[in-house]
Short mmCIF file of C-alpha atoms in Angstrom, two decimals:
data_model
loop_
_atom_site.label_atom_id
_atom_site.label_comp_id
_atom_site.label_asym_id
_atom_site.label_seq_id
_atom_site.Cartn_x
_atom_site.Cartn_y
_atom_site.Cartn_z
CA MET A 1 1.51 23.88 1.55
CA PHE A 2 3.19 21.52 3.94
CA ARG A 3 2.83 18.61 1.57
CA SER A 4 4.31 20.21 -1.68
CA SER A 5 7.51 21.99 0.72
CA LEU A 6 7.77 18.16 1.88
CA ALA A 7 7.54 16.63 -1.37
CA ALA A 8 10.27 19.39 -3.23
CA LEU A 9 12.75 18.38 -0.62
CA LEU A 10 12.74 14.90 -1.08
CA LEU A 11 12.90 15.20 -4.13
CA ALA A 12 15.50 17.72 -4.59
CA SER A 13 17.92 15.48 -2.26
CA VAL A 14 17.66 12.14 -4.47
CA SER A 15 18.98 11.80 -7.73
CA ALA A 16 17.00 10.92 -10.88
CA ASN A 17 19.44 7.46 -10.06
CA ALA A 18 18.45 6.60 -6.86
CA TRP A 19 16.77 3.76 -7.80
CA ALA A 20 19.20 1.86 -10.28
CA GLY A 21 20.30 -1.13 -8.68
CA ALA A 22 17.95 -1.53 -6.08
CA PRO A 23 19.01 -4.81 -4.22
CA ALA A 24 16.50 -7.95 -4.17
CA ALA A 25 14.83 -8.11 -1.07
CA SER A 26 15.89 -11.49 0.70
CA ALA A 27 14.76 -14.18 2.05
CA ALA A 28 15.83 -13.25 5.72
CA ALA A 29 14.01 -10.43 5.62
CA ALA A 30 11.24 -11.48 3.79
CA THR A 31 10.35 -14.45 6.26
CA GLY A 32 9.60 -11.53 9.24
CA LEU A 33 6.80 -10.78 7.59
CA ILE A 34 4.00 -12.84 9.30
CA ALA A 35 1.11 -14.19 7.26
CA HIS A 36 -2.53 -12.48 8.62
CA ARG A 37 -5.65 -11.53 7.80
CA ALA A 38 -6.70 -7.78 9.19
CA VAL A 39 -10.01 -5.35 9.09
CA TYR A 40 -10.34 -1.91 9.23
CA ASP A 41 -13.45 0.17 10.69
CA LEU A 42 -13.20 2.93 7.92
CA GLU A 43 -15.07 6.43 9.00
CA LEU A 44 -14.45 10.18 7.27
CA LYS A 45 -12.37 12.46 8.90
CA ASP A 46 -12.32 15.47 6.34
CA ALA A 47 -13.97 15.64 3.29
CA SER A 48 -13.69 19.44 1.44
CA ASP A 49 -16.85 21.53 -0.55
CA ARG A 50 -15.44 19.92 -3.93
CA SER A 51 -15.08 15.88 -3.12
CA GLY A 52 -19.02 16.45 -2.95
CA ILE A 53 -19.05 13.89 -0.07
CA ALA A 54 -21.55 14.08 3.02
CA GLY A 55 -20.74 11.24 4.48
CA MET A 56 -18.78 8.30 4.30
CA TYR A 57 -17.51 4.45 6.06
CA GLY A 58 -17.06 1.25 5.80
CA ARG A 59 -14.49 -1.97 5.76
CA MET A 60 -11.00 -2.90 4.77
CA VAL A 61 -9.82 -6.59 4.66
CA TYR A 62 -6.38 -6.97 4.20
CA GLU A 63 -5.18 -10.53 3.91
CA PHE A 64 -1.27 -10.99 3.14
CA ASP A 65 0.32 -15.10 3.20
CA GLY A 66 2.73 -16.81 1.10
CA SER A 67 6.98 -17.11 1.73
CA TYR A 68 9.94 -15.60 -0.15
CA CYS A 69 10.15 -19.04 -1.67
CA GLN A 70 6.17 -19.99 -2.92
CA GLY A 71 5.61 -16.21 -3.42
CA PHE A 72 3.10 -13.77 -1.38
CA THR A 73 -0.19 -13.36 -2.00
CA THR A 74 -2.39 -10.28 -1.13
CA ASN A 75 -5.93 -10.42 -0.76
CA PHE A 76 -7.83 -6.95 -0.27
CA ARG A 77 -10.91 -5.30 -0.11
CA PHE A 78 -11.94 -2.54 0.71
CA VAL A 79 -15.94 -1.68 1.09
CA THR A 80 -17.47 1.62 1.80
CA GLN A 81 -20.56 3.84 1.87
CA ILE A 82 -20.54 7.47 0.22
CA ASN A 83 -23.44 9.97 0.88
CA THR A 84 -23.22 13.07 -1.35
CA GLY A 85 -26.33 14.76 0.37
CA ASP A 86 -28.66 13.80 -3.16
CA SER A 87 -28.00 9.69 -2.90
CA VAL A 88 -26.41 6.96 -1.44
CA ARG A 89 -23.90 4.70 -3.25
CA VAL A 90 -21.94 1.23 -2.20
CA SER A 91 -18.21 1.06 -3.58
CA ASP A 92 -16.63 -2.16 -3.49
CA GLN A 93 -12.96 -2.45 -4.37
CA GLN A 94 -11.66 -6.20 -4.84
CA THR A 95 -7.97 -6.67 -5.31
CA THR A 96 -5.92 -10.10 -6.10
CA THR A 97 -1.86 -9.56 -6.21
CA PHE A 98 0.67 -12.71 -6.27
CA GLU A 99 4.42 -11.39 -5.95
CA ASN A 100 7.60 -13.92 -6.35
CA LEU A 101 10.67 -12.34 -5.19
CA LYS A 102 12.99 -15.18 -6.32
CA ASP A 103 11.86 -14.04 -9.85
CA GLY A 104 11.06 -10.58 -9.56
CA LYS A 105 7.56 -11.18 -11.25
CA PHE A 106 4.63 -9.91 -10.12
CA THR A 107 1.04 -10.22 -10.86
CA PHE A 108 -2.85 -8.00 -9.98
CA ASP A 109 -6.44 -8.13 -10.48
CA THR A 110 -8.11 -5.62 -9.42
CA LYS A 111 -12.69 -5.51 -9.70
CA SER A 112 -14.43 -1.75 -8.51
CA PHE A 113 -18.01 -2.55 -8.30
CA THR A 114 -20.37 0.39 -7.11
CA ASP A 115 -24.29 -0.83 -5.69
CA ASP A 116 -23.37 -4.64 -7.01
CA GLN A 117 -22.78 -3.18 -10.53
CA LEU A 118 -19.01 -4.19 -12.10
CA ASP A 119 -17.52 -0.64 -13.29
CA LYS A 120 -13.79 -1.29 -14.04
CA GLU A 121 -11.57 -4.72 -14.11
CA VAL A 122 -7.45 -4.46 -13.99
CA ASN A 123 -5.11 -7.56 -14.58
CA GLY A 124 -2.30 -8.45 -16.22
CA ALA A 125 1.72 -8.80 -15.22
CA ALA A 126 4.53 -7.02 -14.73
CA GLN A 127 8.29 -8.55 -14.74
CA ASP A 128 11.67 -7.28 -13.53
CA GLN A 129 13.94 -6.77 -16.67
CA PRO A 130 17.61 -5.17 -16.59
CA GLY A 131 16.53 -1.46 -16.40
CA GLY A 132 12.99 -1.47 -16.01
CA VAL A 133 10.30 -3.19 -15.42
CA LYS A 134 7.69 -4.86 -18.71
CA VAL A 135 4.12 -4.75 -17.94
CA ASP A 136 1.54 -6.94 -20.01
CA LEU A 137 -1.91 -5.83 -19.75
CA LYS A 138 -4.81 -7.91 -20.08
CA GLN A 139 -7.85 -5.33 -19.04
CA PRO A 140 -8.70 -2.77 -19.37
CA ALA A 141 -7.05 -2.80 -22.18
CA ASN A 142 -4.56 -5.71 -24.09
CA ARG A 143 -1.56 -3.54 -23.77
CA GLU A 144 2.63 -4.19 -23.29
CA LEU A 145 4.56 -1.57 -21.47
CA GLN A 146 8.01 -0.50 -20.68
CA LEU A 147 8.25 1.01 -17.53
CA ALA A 148 11.52 2.23 -15.40
CA GLU A 149 12.64 0.20 -13.11
CA SER A 150 10.23 0.30 -9.65
CA ARG A 151 9.98 -1.93 -6.87
CA PHE A 152 6.38 -4.58 -6.67
CA PRO A 153 4.88 -3.76 -2.97
CA THR A 154 6.37 -6.37 -1.19
CA GLU A 155 9.88 -5.03 -1.96
CA HIS A 156 8.80 -2.23 -0.78
CA MET A 157 7.54 -2.75 2.58
CA LEU A 158 10.60 -4.69 2.78
CA ASP A 159 12.59 -1.67 2.17
CA VAL A 160 10.51 0.94 4.52
CA ILE A 161 11.16 -1.76 7.37
CA GLN A 162 14.73 -2.29 6.44
CA ASN A 163 15.57 1.97 6.28
CA ALA A 164 13.05 1.53 9.55
CA LYS A 165 15.28 -0.20 11.55
CA ASP A 166 18.58 1.11 10.18
CA GLY A 167 17.03 4.75 10.87
CA LYS A 168 16.74 6.25 7.74
CA ARG A 169 14.53 8.95 8.18
CA PHE A 170 13.24 9.81 4.81
CA PHE A 171 14.01 7.84 1.37
CA GLU A 172 12.14 8.05 -1.69
CA ALA A 173 11.48 5.04 -4.36
CA ARG A 174 9.05 4.31 -7.72
CA VAL A 175 6.38 2.07 -7.21
CA PHE A 176 4.64 -0.38 -9.45
CA ASP A 177 1.26 -1.46 -7.71
CA GLY A 178 -1.18 -2.34 -10.66
CA SER A 179 -3.27 0.18 -9.25
CA ASP A 180 -5.38 2.81 -11.83
CA ASP A 181 -4.94 1.07 -15.19
CA GLY A 182 -2.13 -0.62 -14.12
CA ASP A 183 -0.10 1.53 -16.81
CA LYS A 184 2.43 3.44 -15.04
CA ALA A 185 4.72 3.40 -11.99
CA LEU A 186 4.36 6.20 -9.16
CA VAL A 187 6.88 8.06 -7.44
CA THR A 188 7.00 7.83 -3.15
CA THR A 189 8.68 10.10 -0.42
CA THR A 190 8.81 8.18 2.86
CA ILE A 191 8.86 9.23 6.19
CA VAL A 192 9.48 7.05 8.65
CA GLY A 193 9.94 8.54 12.67
CA LYS A 194 11.37 7.11 15.25
CA GLN A 195 10.07 3.67 16.95
CA GLN A 196 7.34 4.07 19.67
CA THR A 197 5.53 1.46 21.54
CA PRO A 198 1.39 2.10 22.54
CA VAL A 199 -0.10 4.54 24.65
CA ALA A 200 -3.04 3.58 26.82
CA GLU A 201 -4.80 5.59 24.49
CA GLU A 202 -4.34 4.32 21.13
CA ALA A 203 -7.66 2.72 20.84
CA ASP A 204 -7.13 0.49 18.22
CA ALA A 205 -3.77 -0.62 19.67
CA GLY A 206 -5.78 -3.60 22.05
CA ASN A 207 -7.14 -4.98 18.95
CA ALA A 208 -3.59 -5.85 17.15
CA GLY A 209 -3.07 -9.50 19.83
CA ALA A 210 -0.08 -10.43 20.96
CA PHE A 211 1.50 -7.19 19.47
CA SER A 212 -0.67 -4.52 21.49
CA LYS A 213 2.44 -3.34 23.44
CA THR A 214 4.65 -3.84 20.91
CA ALA A 215 7.14 -1.13 19.63
CA PHE A 216 6.22 -0.03 16.12
CA TRP A 217 7.03 3.18 14.06
CA PRO A 218 4.62 5.34 12.93
CA VAL A 219 5.16 5.75 8.60
CA THR A 220 4.11 8.58 6.10
CA ILE A 221 4.18 7.91 2.01
CA ALA A 222 2.87 10.33 -0.43
CA TYR A 223 2.79 9.04 -3.34
CA PHE A 224 3.35 11.19 -7.09
CA ASN A 225 2.89 11.05 -10.42
CA GLU A 226 5.98 9.98 -12.04
CA ASN A 227 5.99 13.55 -14.29
CA ALA A 228 4.75 15.57 -11.47
CA LYS A 229 6.23 19.01 -10.65
CA SER A 230 8.59 19.38 -7.23
CA ASP A 231 5.64 21.63 -5.83
CA ALA A 232 2.98 18.90 -6.70
CA LEU A 233 1.03 18.00 -4.52
CA PRO A 234 0.96 14.33 -3.55
CA VAL A 235 -1.89 11.99 -5.35
CA TYR A 236 -2.29 9.92 -2.13
CA ARG A 237 -1.21 10.00 1.23
CA MET A 238 -1.15 7.39 4.10
CA SER A 239 0.24 7.71 6.86
CA PHE A 240 -0.10 4.38 9.64
CA LYS A 241 1.64 2.66 12.31
CA LEU A 242 3.91 -0.21 11.56
CA TYR A 243 5.58 -3.13 13.10
CA GLU A 244 8.37 -5.01 12.34
CA ASN A 245 6.40 -8.08 10.72
CA GLY A 246 4.73 -6.36 8.65
CA ILE A 247 1.24 -5.27 10.19
CA THR A 248 -0.12 -1.95 10.59
CA ARG A 249 -2.62 -0.25 12.06
CA ASP A 250 -4.08 3.41 12.75
CA LEU A 251 -4.17 4.22 9.01
CA THR A 252 -5.14 7.64 8.21
CA MET A 253 -5.92 7.65 4.01
CA ASP A 254 -5.42 11.16 2.39
CA TYR A 255 -7.06 11.75 -1.22
CA GLY A 256 -6.68 15.41 -1.04
CA ASP A 257 -10.45 16.12 -1.36
CA PHE A 258 -11.43 13.65 1.46
CA VAL A 259 -9.45 11.97 4.44
CA LEU A 260 -10.42 8.37 5.66
CA THR A 261 -9.02 7.03 8.66
CA GLY A 262 -9.36 3.19 9.03
CA LYS A 263 -9.30 1.72 12.78
CA LEU A 264 -7.74 -1.98 13.43
CA ALA A 265 -11.33 -4.13 14.25
CA LYS A 266 -9.19 -7.94 13.93
CA LEU A 267 -6.72 -9.23 13.21
CA GLU A 268 -6.66 -13.08 12.51
CA LEU A 269 -2.27 -14.77 12.23
CA LEU A 270 -2.56 -17.30 9.76
CA GLU A 271 -0.57 -21.12 9.44
CA ARG A 272 2.47 -20.81 7.64
CA LYS A 273 3.88 -24.22 6.92
CA ALA A 274 8.23 -24.01 7.42
CA GLU A 275 9.38 -24.73 3.75
CA VAL A 276 13.24 -25.12 2.06
CA CYS A 277 13.74 -22.89 -0.91
CA LYS A 278 15.17 -25.36 -4.02
#
C-alpha cells in the first residue's frame, strides 16, 4: 500500500514531458565518478509463499571503469544459490555494458545461466536521437526499436548524485539499461534522503576503506513499467547508500515476492589514467 500510494503521488506530480530536453551529463560531473570493483554478499531477507523460495544467498560483483572521454564500462555478475525446498539451483547473470556520454551511445550484453547452462542472452546497442532512443537488438531476436527519450544508466546515476547535491528529494526519469529482453525503458521514481554520516552499527561501512566515515545519501529507486497505472506496484525497487563518487553499499533489492540484502564485503579502487578530451 505504501509503495503504490507513493508512486501515484510522484507520477501525478510530474508531467508527461518531464524527460524532454534533459541535459546531457557534463564532463565535470562524470569525472567525479571513481573507477572501482565492489563485492557484495547477498542474503534473503524475506520471501512470500508465492515466491517458492525457501532459502537464497549469493554474491554480486560490480566493476565500473572508464572516463567521460573514453566512455564507461560496467561489468556485473550476480550469482545466487536458490533453495525451493524440493531442489537447489544456481543462477548466474553476467552483464557487460559500455556507455559513451559524449555521443549518447550505449551497448549491452547479458548472459543468464542456470546450473552452468545458458538460458538466455540479450545484447544490442542504443543511440540517443532527437526525441527518442533507437535500439538495435541482436539477441534474443534481431529487431530495431524506437523508444521514448530515456536516460542510460551512468547518466541516471549522475542525475541522482546531482539532485542529491542540490537537495532535490524526489524526481522521476525514464531509464533504458538493456535489461529483461532489451526492448523497453522503465519509468523510475527516486527518493533521496538527507546526507548522513555512518554510525558504528553499520556493519559494511568499515569495508568501504577510505570512505568508511564519508557522508552518504540514502536513496530508493522504484522501477515501473512504462504503461503502468498510477496505483501499480513497482516491478522492482532498490534502496542503497550512495557516495558522491558513485560507490554504493548496504543494498536492499525488493522484487515483490522476495527481498535480498547486499552488504559491501570488499572495495577495490581501480587506477585511471589521466587524459585530455579531444
